[in-house]
XYZ file of C-alpha atoms in Angstrom:
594
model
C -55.179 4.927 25.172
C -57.736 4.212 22.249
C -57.965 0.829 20.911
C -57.224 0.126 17.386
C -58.789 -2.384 14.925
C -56.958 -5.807 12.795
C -57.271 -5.019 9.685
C -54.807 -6.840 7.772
C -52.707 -10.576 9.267
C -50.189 -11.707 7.404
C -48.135 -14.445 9.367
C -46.077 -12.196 11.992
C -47.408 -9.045 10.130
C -50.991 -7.509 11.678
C -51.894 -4.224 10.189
C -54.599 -2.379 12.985
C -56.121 0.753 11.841
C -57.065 3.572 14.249
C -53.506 3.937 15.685
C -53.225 7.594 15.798
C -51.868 8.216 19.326
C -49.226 5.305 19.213
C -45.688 5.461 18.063
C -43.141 3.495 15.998
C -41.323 1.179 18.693
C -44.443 0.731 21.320
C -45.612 -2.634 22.466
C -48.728 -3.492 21.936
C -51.688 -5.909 23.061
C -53.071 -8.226 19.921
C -56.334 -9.344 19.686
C -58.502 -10.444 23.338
C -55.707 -13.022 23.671
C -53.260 -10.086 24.289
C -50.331 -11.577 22.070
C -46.979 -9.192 22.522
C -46.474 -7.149 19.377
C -44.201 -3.712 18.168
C -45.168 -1.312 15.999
C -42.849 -1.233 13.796
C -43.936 1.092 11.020
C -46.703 3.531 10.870
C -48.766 5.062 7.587
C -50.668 8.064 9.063
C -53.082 5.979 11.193
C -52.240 2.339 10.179
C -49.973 0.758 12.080
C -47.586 -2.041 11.124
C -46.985 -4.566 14.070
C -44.607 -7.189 14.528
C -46.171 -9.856 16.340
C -43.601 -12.218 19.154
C -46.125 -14.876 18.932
C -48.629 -17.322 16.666
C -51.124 -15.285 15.133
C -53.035 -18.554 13.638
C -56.842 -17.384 14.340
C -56.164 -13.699 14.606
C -58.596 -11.694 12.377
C -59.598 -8.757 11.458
C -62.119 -6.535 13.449
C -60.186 -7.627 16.814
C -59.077 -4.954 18.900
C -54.888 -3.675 19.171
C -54.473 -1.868 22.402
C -51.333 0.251 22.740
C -49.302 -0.047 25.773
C -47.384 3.358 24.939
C -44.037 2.451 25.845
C -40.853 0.664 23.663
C -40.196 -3.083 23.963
C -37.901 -3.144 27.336
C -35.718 -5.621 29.376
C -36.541 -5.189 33.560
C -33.014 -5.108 35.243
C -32.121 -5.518 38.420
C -31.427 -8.579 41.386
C -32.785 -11.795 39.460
C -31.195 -12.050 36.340
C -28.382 -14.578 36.627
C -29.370 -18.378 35.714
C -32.692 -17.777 34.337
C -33.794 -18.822 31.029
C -35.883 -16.622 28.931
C -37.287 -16.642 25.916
C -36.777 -13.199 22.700
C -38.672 -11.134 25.482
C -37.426 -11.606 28.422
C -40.340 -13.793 29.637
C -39.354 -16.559 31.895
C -39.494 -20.160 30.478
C -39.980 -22.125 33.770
C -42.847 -19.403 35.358
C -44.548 -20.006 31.521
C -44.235 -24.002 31.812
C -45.752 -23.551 35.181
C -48.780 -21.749 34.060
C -49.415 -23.322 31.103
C -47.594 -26.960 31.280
C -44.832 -27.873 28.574
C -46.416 -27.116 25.813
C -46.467 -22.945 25.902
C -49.911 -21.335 25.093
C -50.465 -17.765 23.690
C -50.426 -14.265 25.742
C -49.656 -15.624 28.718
C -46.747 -13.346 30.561
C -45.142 -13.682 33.450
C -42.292 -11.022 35.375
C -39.059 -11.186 33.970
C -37.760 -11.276 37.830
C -39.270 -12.161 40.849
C -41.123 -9.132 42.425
C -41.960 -11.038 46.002
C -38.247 -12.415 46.655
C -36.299 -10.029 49.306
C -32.858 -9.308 48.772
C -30.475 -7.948 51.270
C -29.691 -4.471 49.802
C -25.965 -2.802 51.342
C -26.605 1.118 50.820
C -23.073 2.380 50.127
C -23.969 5.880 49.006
C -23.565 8.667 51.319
C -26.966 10.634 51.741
C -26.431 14.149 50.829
C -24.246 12.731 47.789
C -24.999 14.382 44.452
C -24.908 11.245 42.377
C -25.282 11.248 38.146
C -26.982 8.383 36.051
C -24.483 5.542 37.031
C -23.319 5.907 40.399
C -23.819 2.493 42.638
C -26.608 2.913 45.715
C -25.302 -0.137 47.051
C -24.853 -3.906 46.495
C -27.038 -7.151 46.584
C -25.308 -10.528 46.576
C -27.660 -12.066 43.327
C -25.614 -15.504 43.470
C -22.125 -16.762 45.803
C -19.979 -15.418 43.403
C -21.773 -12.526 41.865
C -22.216 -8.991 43.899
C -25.052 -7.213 41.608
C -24.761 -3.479 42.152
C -27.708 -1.226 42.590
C -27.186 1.656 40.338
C -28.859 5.205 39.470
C -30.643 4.744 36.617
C -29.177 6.593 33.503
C -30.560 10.134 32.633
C -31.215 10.807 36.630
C -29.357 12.670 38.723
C -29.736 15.117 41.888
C -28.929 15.157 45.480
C -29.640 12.323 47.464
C -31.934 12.375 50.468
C -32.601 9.142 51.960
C -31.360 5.979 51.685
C -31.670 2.380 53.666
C -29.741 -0.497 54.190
C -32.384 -3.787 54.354
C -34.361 -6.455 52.794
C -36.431 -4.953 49.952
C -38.115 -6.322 46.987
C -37.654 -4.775 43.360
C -40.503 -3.197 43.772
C -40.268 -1.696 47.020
C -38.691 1.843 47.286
C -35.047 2.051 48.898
C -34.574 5.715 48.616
C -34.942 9.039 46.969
C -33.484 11.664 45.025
C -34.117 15.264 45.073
C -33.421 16.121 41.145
C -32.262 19.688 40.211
C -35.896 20.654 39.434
C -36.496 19.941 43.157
C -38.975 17.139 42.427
C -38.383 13.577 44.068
C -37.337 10.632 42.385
C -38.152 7.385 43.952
C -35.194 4.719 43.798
C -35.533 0.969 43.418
C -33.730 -2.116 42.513
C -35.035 -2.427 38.799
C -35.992 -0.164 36.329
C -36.770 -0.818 32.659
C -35.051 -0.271 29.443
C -35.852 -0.288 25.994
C -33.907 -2.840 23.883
C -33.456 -0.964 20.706
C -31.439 1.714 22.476
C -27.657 1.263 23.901
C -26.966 2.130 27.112
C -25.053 5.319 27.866
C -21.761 5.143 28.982
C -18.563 7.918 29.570
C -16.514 6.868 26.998
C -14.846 3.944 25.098
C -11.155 2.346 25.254
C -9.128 0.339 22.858
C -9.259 -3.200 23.751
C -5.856 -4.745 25.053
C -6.339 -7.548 27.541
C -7.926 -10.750 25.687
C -10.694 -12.861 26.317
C -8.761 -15.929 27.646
C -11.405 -18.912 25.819
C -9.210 -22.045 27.071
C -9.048 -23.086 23.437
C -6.087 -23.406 21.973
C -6.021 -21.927 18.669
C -7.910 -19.252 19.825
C -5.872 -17.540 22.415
C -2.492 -18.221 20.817
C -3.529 -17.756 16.837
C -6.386 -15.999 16.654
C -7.114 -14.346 19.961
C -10.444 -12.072 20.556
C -9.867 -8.810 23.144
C -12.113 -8.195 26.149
C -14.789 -5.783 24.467
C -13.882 -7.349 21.096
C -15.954 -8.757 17.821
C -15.666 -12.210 16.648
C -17.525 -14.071 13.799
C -17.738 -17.286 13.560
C -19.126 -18.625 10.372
C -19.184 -22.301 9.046
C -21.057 -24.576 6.964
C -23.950 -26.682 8.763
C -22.402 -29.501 10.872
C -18.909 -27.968 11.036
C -19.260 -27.372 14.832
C -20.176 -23.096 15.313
C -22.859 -24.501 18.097
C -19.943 -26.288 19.960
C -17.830 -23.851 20.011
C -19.882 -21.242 21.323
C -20.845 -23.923 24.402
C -17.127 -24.055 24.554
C -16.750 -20.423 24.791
C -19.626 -19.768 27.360
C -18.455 -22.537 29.565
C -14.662 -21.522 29.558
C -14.232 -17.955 28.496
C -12.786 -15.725 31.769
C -15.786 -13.366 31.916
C -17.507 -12.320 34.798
C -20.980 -12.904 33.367
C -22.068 -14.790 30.167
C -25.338 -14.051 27.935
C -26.271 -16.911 25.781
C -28.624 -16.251 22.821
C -30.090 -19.328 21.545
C -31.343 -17.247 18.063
C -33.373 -19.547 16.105
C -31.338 -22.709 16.838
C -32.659 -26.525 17.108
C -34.127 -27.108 20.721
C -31.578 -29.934 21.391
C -29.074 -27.664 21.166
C -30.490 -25.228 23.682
C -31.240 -28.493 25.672
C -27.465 -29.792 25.738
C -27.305 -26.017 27.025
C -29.376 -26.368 29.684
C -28.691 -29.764 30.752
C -24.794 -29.025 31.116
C -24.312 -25.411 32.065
C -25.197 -26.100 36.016
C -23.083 -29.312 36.255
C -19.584 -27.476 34.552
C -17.511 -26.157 37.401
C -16.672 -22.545 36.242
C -12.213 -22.959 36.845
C -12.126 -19.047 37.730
C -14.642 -19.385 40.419
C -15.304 -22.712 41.519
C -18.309 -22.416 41.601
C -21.258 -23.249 39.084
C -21.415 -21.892 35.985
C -24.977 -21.197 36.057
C -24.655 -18.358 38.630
C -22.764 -15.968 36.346
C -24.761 -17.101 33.198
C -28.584 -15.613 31.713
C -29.963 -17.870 28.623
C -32.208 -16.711 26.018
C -33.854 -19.630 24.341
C -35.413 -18.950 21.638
C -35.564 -21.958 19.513
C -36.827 -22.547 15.358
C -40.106 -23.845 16.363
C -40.756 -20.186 18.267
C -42.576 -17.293 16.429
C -39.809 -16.555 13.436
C -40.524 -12.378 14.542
C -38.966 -13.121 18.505
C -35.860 -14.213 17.006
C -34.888 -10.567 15.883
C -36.115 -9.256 19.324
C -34.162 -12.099 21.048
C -30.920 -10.784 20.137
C -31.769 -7.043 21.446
C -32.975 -8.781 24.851
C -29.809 -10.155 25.422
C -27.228 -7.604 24.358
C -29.171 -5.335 26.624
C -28.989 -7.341 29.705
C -25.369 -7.891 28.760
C -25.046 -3.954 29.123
C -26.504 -3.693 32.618
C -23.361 -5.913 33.851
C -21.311 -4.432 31.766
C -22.310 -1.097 33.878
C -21.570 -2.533 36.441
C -17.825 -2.443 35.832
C -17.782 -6.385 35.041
C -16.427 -8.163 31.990
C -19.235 -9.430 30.323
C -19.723 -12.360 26.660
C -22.463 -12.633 24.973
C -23.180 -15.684 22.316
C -25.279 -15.142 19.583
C -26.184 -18.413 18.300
C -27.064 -17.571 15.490
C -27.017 -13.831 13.723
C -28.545 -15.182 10.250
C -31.479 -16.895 12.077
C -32.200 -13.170 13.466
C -31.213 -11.666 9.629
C -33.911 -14.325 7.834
C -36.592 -12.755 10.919
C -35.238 -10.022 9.144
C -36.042 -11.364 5.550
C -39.394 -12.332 6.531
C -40.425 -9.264 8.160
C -38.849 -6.804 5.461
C -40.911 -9.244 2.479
C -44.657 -9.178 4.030
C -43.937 -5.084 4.763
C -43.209 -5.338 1.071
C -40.426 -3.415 1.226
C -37.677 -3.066 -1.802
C -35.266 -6.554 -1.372
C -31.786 -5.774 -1.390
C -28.894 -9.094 -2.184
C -30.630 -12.276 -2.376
C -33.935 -10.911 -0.762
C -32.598 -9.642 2.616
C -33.789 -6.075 3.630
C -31.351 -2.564 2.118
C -30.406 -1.756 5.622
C -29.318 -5.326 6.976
C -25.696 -4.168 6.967
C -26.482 -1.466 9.266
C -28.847 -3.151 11.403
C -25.765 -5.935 12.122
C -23.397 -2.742 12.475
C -25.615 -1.221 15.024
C -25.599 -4.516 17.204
C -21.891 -5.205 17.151
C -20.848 -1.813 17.981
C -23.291 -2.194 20.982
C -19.565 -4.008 22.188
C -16.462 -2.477 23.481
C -14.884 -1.688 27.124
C -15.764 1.285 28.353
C -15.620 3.787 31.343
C -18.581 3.445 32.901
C -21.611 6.117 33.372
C -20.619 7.334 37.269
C -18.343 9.360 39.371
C -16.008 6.475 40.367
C -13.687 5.431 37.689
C -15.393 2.267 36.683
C -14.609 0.543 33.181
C -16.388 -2.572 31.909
C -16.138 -4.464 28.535
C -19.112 -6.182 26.778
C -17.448 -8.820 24.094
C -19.965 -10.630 21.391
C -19.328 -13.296 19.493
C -21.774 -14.083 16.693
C -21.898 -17.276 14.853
C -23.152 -17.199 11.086
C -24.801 -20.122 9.096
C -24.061 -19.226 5.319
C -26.337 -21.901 3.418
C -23.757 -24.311 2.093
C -21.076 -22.499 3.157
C -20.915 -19.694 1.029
C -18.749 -16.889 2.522
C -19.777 -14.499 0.085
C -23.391 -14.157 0.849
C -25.134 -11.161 2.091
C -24.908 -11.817 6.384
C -21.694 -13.127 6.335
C -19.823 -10.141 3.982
C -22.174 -7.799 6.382
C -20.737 -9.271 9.305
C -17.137 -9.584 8.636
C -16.972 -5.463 7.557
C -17.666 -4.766 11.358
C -16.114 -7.550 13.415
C -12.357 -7.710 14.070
C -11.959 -11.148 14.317
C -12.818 -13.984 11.969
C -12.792 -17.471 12.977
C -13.390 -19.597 9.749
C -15.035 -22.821 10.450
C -13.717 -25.915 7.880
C -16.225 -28.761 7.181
C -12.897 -30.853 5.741
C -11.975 -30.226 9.396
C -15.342 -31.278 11.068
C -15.316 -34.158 8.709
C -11.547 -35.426 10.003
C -13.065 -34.960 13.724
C -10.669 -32.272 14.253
C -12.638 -30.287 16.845
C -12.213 -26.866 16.902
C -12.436 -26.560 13.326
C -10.811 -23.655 12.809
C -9.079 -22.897 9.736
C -5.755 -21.583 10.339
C -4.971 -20.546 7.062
C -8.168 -18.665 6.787
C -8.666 -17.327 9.881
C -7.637 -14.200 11.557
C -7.373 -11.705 14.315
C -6.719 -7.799 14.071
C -6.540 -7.443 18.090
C -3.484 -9.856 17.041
C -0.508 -6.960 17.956
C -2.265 -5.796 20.858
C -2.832 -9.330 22.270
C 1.181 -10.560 21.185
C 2.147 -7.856 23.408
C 0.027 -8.861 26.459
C 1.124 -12.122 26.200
C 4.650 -11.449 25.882
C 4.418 -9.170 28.880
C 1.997 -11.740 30.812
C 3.125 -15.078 30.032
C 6.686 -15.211 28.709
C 8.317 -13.212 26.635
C 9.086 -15.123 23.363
C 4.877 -16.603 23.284
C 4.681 -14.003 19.804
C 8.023 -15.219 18.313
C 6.811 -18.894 19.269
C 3.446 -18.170 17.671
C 4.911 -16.660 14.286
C 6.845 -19.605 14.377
C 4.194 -22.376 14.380
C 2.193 -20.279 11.998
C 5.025 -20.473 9.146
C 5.820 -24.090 9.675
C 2.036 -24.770 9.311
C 2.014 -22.158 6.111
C 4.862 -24.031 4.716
C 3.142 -27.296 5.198
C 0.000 -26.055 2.993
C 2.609 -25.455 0.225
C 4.945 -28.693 0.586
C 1.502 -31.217 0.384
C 1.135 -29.553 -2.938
C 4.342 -31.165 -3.885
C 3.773 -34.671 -1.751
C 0.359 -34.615 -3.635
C 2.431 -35.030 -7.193
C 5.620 -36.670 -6.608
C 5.046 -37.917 -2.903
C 6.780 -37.330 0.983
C 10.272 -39.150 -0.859
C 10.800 -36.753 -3.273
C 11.054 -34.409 -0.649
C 14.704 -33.125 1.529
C 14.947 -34.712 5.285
C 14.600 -30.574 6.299
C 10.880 -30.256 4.499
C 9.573 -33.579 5.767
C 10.903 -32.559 9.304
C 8.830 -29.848 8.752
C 6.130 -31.569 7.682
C 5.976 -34.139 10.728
C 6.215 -30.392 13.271
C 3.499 -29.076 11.159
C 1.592 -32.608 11.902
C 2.270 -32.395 15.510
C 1.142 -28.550 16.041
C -2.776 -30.268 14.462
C -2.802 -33.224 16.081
C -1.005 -32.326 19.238
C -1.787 -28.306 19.906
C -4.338 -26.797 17.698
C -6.579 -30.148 18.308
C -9.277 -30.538 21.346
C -11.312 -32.745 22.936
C -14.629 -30.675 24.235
C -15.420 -34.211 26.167
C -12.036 -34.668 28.132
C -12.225 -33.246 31.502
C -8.565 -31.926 31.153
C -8.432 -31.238 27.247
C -11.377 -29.341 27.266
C -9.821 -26.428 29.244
C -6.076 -24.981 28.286
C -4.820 -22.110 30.327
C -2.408 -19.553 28.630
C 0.625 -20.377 30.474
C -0.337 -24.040 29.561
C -0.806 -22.919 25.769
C 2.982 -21.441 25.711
C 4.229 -24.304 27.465
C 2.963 -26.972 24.654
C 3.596 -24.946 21.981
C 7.524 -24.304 23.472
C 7.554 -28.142 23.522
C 6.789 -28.938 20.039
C 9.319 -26.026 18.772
C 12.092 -27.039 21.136
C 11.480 -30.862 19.748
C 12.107 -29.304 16.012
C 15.007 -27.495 16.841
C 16.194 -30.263 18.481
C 15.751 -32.385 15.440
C 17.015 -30.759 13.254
C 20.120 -30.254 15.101
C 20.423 -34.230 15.350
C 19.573 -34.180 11.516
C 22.777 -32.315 10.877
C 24.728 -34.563 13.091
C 23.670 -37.495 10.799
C 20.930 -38.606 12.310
C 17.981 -39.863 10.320
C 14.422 -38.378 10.373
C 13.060 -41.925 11.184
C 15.508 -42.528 13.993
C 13.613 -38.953 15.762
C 10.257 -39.912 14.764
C 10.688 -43.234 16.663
C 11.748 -41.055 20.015
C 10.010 -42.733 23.147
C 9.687 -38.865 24.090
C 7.410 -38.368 21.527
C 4.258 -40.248 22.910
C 5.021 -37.937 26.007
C 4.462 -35.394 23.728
C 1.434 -36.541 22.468
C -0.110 -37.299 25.942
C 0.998 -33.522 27.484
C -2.516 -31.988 26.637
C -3.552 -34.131 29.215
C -1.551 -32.549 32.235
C -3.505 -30.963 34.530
C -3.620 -27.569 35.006
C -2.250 -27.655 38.538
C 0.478 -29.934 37.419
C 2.232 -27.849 35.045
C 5.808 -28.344 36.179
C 5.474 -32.066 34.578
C 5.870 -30.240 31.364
C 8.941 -28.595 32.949
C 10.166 -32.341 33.300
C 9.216 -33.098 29.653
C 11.160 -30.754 28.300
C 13.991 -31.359 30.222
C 13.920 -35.440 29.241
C 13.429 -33.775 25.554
C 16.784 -32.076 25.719
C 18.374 -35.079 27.262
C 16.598 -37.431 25.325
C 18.502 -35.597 21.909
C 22.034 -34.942 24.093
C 22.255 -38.865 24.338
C 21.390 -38.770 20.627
C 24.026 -36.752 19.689
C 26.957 -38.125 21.699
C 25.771 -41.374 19.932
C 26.173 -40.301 16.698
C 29.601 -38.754 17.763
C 31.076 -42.404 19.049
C 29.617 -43.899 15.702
C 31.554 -41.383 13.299
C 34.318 -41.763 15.899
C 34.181 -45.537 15.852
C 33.671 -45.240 12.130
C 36.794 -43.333 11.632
């Protein structure tokens, strides 16, 4: 293809003339160091290119060679625990070439093209298979079986196939397509980012994404091929939480996008991810996860391809028929790559200087999600859930990213710096916050765990809504002025935050709450206020059930292990006994009194 000539670099931005037989979308070679660039606009023979690295020292006159294909992720056996960076190149192989410090146009394979894996054929030869269908399976990691599928868009009648130890390169069967010419089959093949992955058809989401926090799974819960935002003001712990989520969440495979965040945050990443025991498998977490680092001191232009990389890989599982999360850490790092790119194209600004068509661009990546029936004859369904974090500058909800985001997503997790400041970790806002997979998710539960976990929800929600309006009153006239009822209520509502909704990320056993554990607490804490308030009527004095020894019991029960569960069985029982003895007390004193 003919080389084209720099004519124009502006930061990210080189402008190469001479382009005539290249297309919007193709990857190109800049300059003789052979930086990775797409074209992303084109004036007759001018082309626009968006350049993934430094272009410091990049003129004019150098040559642009055209590689005449779309940005693309390679898929296939390899993918699981490696660390890439916006396109897909492999951080350790480019550390390895070039030492820590990473130098310019140097590439390496996104997957390893000399390791053998054991391939299982499982089609039948003489099959006639569609885009979709599984050739057979590869165990990638101990946990994870990585199935070889037809790519999409292929189909035909297949001839041959082998059982063995192959590289991705090497050729494991072929096809006979309906035009009668052969199609060679292998491990990987390539797709282009920009373009979702076909698939038969999509569901409504109704099992949820079980996160192992708290007030997330009983308040505000997210559905397997659901949408959640999570936006905060800097320091109010979006970065924790999504570790939290990757580590914990019951998905099958986890993609975390690193978009434009500090290094050390990627490092804390990186340095705990292969030491956390995953709880559904045992095993560790590293072999069902694929990071994407792409940090703020990288090219500002790989941030926006970063997130594309990764929801694209998080497709290939998801056709696979697994459940697959992806963090986006965060979405307005990839909408200021965004900014940037839209301002040196000169382009018309839309609110506060982002690009006209930024709503549609963060449209067009969330409804990437969803679970779906799977491209294939067998019926396989897989769901692809994203979470996205957003950084409003000073916590302004109402700025351009944020508004954009929360019109698509169905969930909305509202971080509170008042929160972070108080060390309550997550900081969640539960007045804020909220979940539209809600009635879906109530009736899982319900059906799942127990049958009164929505009633016990709606519960704890209005004794914490009440509290929000009765500290408007303790603010003026203080907790005295206040009936022995409201500041009953008060001390519940104090219990749910300090007790339930709070976590410790850094406790081995806090860090992790199962469902059936949620319900259990949360029963706890309800039963204790009915049980109060029953002893209030009898004539016993709020300060009398404050004082409970039970109480510290209750305090200390986020800190029963999960395979201990019928402790909290026993707490409840020495609850109700606890408030018995209470009452037959205040019985003998009226009698005595009489």
């Amino acid at each position: 293809m003919k080389d084209g000539i720099i004519t124009k670099v502006s930061g990210p931005l080189v402008e190469a003339s001479g382009m005539e037989t290249a297309n919007i979308q193709d990857v190109v070679e800049v300059s003789e160091k052979g930086l990775i660039g797409e074209i992303i606009e084109m004036k007759k023979d001018v082309a626009s290119i968006q350049v993934y690295e430094e272009t410091t020292g990049i003129g004019p006159g150098e040559p642009v060679r055209s590689q005449g294909m779309p940005l693309s992720v390679e898929l296939g056996p390899g993918l699981i625990g490696q660390i890439y960076d916006g396109i897909q190149r492999p951080l350790d192989d480019l550390a390895e070439a070039t030492g820590d410090f990473l130098e310019r146009g140097v590439s390496a394979t996104a997957i390893d093209h000399q390791k053998k894996w054991d391939f299982t054929a499982t089609a039948a030869v003489g099959a006639a298979l569609i885009g979709g269908d599984i050739l057979g399976t590869v165990q990638e990691t101990e946990t994870l079986q990585h199935k070889i599928m037809v790519p999409p868009r292929v189909k035909g009648t297949l001839r041959t196939l082998s059982s063995g130890a192959y590289t991705v390169d090497d050729v494991i069967g072929t096809l006979e397509a309906e035009d009668g010419s052969t199609v060679e089959l292998k491990m990987a093949h390539r797709w282009p980012v920009r373009q979702a992955r076909p698939v038969d058809h999509k569901m409504d989401p109704e099992v949820p994404l079980i996160t192992g926090q708290r007030v997330i799974d009983t308040f505000f819960p997210v559905a397997k091929g659901g949408t959640a935002a999570i936006p905060g003001p800097f320091g109010s712990g979006k970065t924790v939480i999504q570790h939290q989520l990757a580590k914990w969440a019951n998905a099958d495979v986890i993609i975390y996008v690193g978009c434009g965040e500090r290094g050390n945050e990627m490092t804390d990443v990186l340095n705990e991810f292969p030491e956390i025991i995953d709880p559904n498998t045992g095993r560790s977490l590293m072999e069902k996860v694929v990071l994407i680092a792409n940090t703020s001191n990288m090219p500002v232009a790989a941030r926006e391809a970063s997130i594309y990389t990764g929801i694209t890989i998080a497709e290939y599982y998801r056709d696979m028929g697994y459940s697959v999360a992806m963090m986006a850490d965060s979405t307005s790092r990839w909408a200021e790559a965004l900014r940037e790119m839209s301002g040196r194209l000169e382009e018309m600004p839309g609110d506060e200087g982002y690009p006209a068509y930024l709503a549609s661009r963060i449209a067009s990546f969330y409804e990437r999600t969803g679970i779906v029936q799977c491209l294939g004859s067998d019926d396989r369904e897989g769901s692809l859930t994203a979470i996205g974090a957003v950084s409003p500058p000073g916590g302004d909800l109402s700025e351009p990213v944020t508004q954009s985001t929360l019109r698509i997503v169905k969930v909305f997790w509202g971080l509170d710096y008042d929160l972070s400041y108080a060390r309550h970790f997550p900081a969640i806002n539960w007045l804020k916050s909220y979940s539209l997979y809600q009635d879906k998710m109530d009736a899982y539960f319900s059906a799942h765990i127990a049958p009164d976990f929505a009633k016990n929800r709606q519960k704890a929600m209005s004794l914490l809504t009440e509290e929000d309006s009765l500290q408007e009153i303790v603010r003026l006239v203080g907790q005295d002025a206040l009936s022995e009822e409201d500041q009953l209520k008060l001390f519940t509502a104090k219990s749910l935050r300090e007790d339930f909704l709070q976590q410790n990320a850094f406790d081995d056993v806090d860090t992790y709450c199962s469902a059936e554990k949620q319900y259990r607490m949360l029963d706890i804490i309800l039963a204790f206020h009915e049980g109060a308030r029953e002893a209030m009527k009898s004539g016993t004095y709020l300060k009398e059930i404050e004082q409970m020894p039970i109480r510290q019991q209750i305090v200390r029960m986020r800190l029963v292990p999960e395979d201990q569960l019928e402790a909290l069985d026993a707490l409840e029982e020495e609850m109700q006994k606890a408030f018995s003895e209470m009452k037959r007390d205040e019985e003998d004193f009226d009698d005595q009194r009489l």
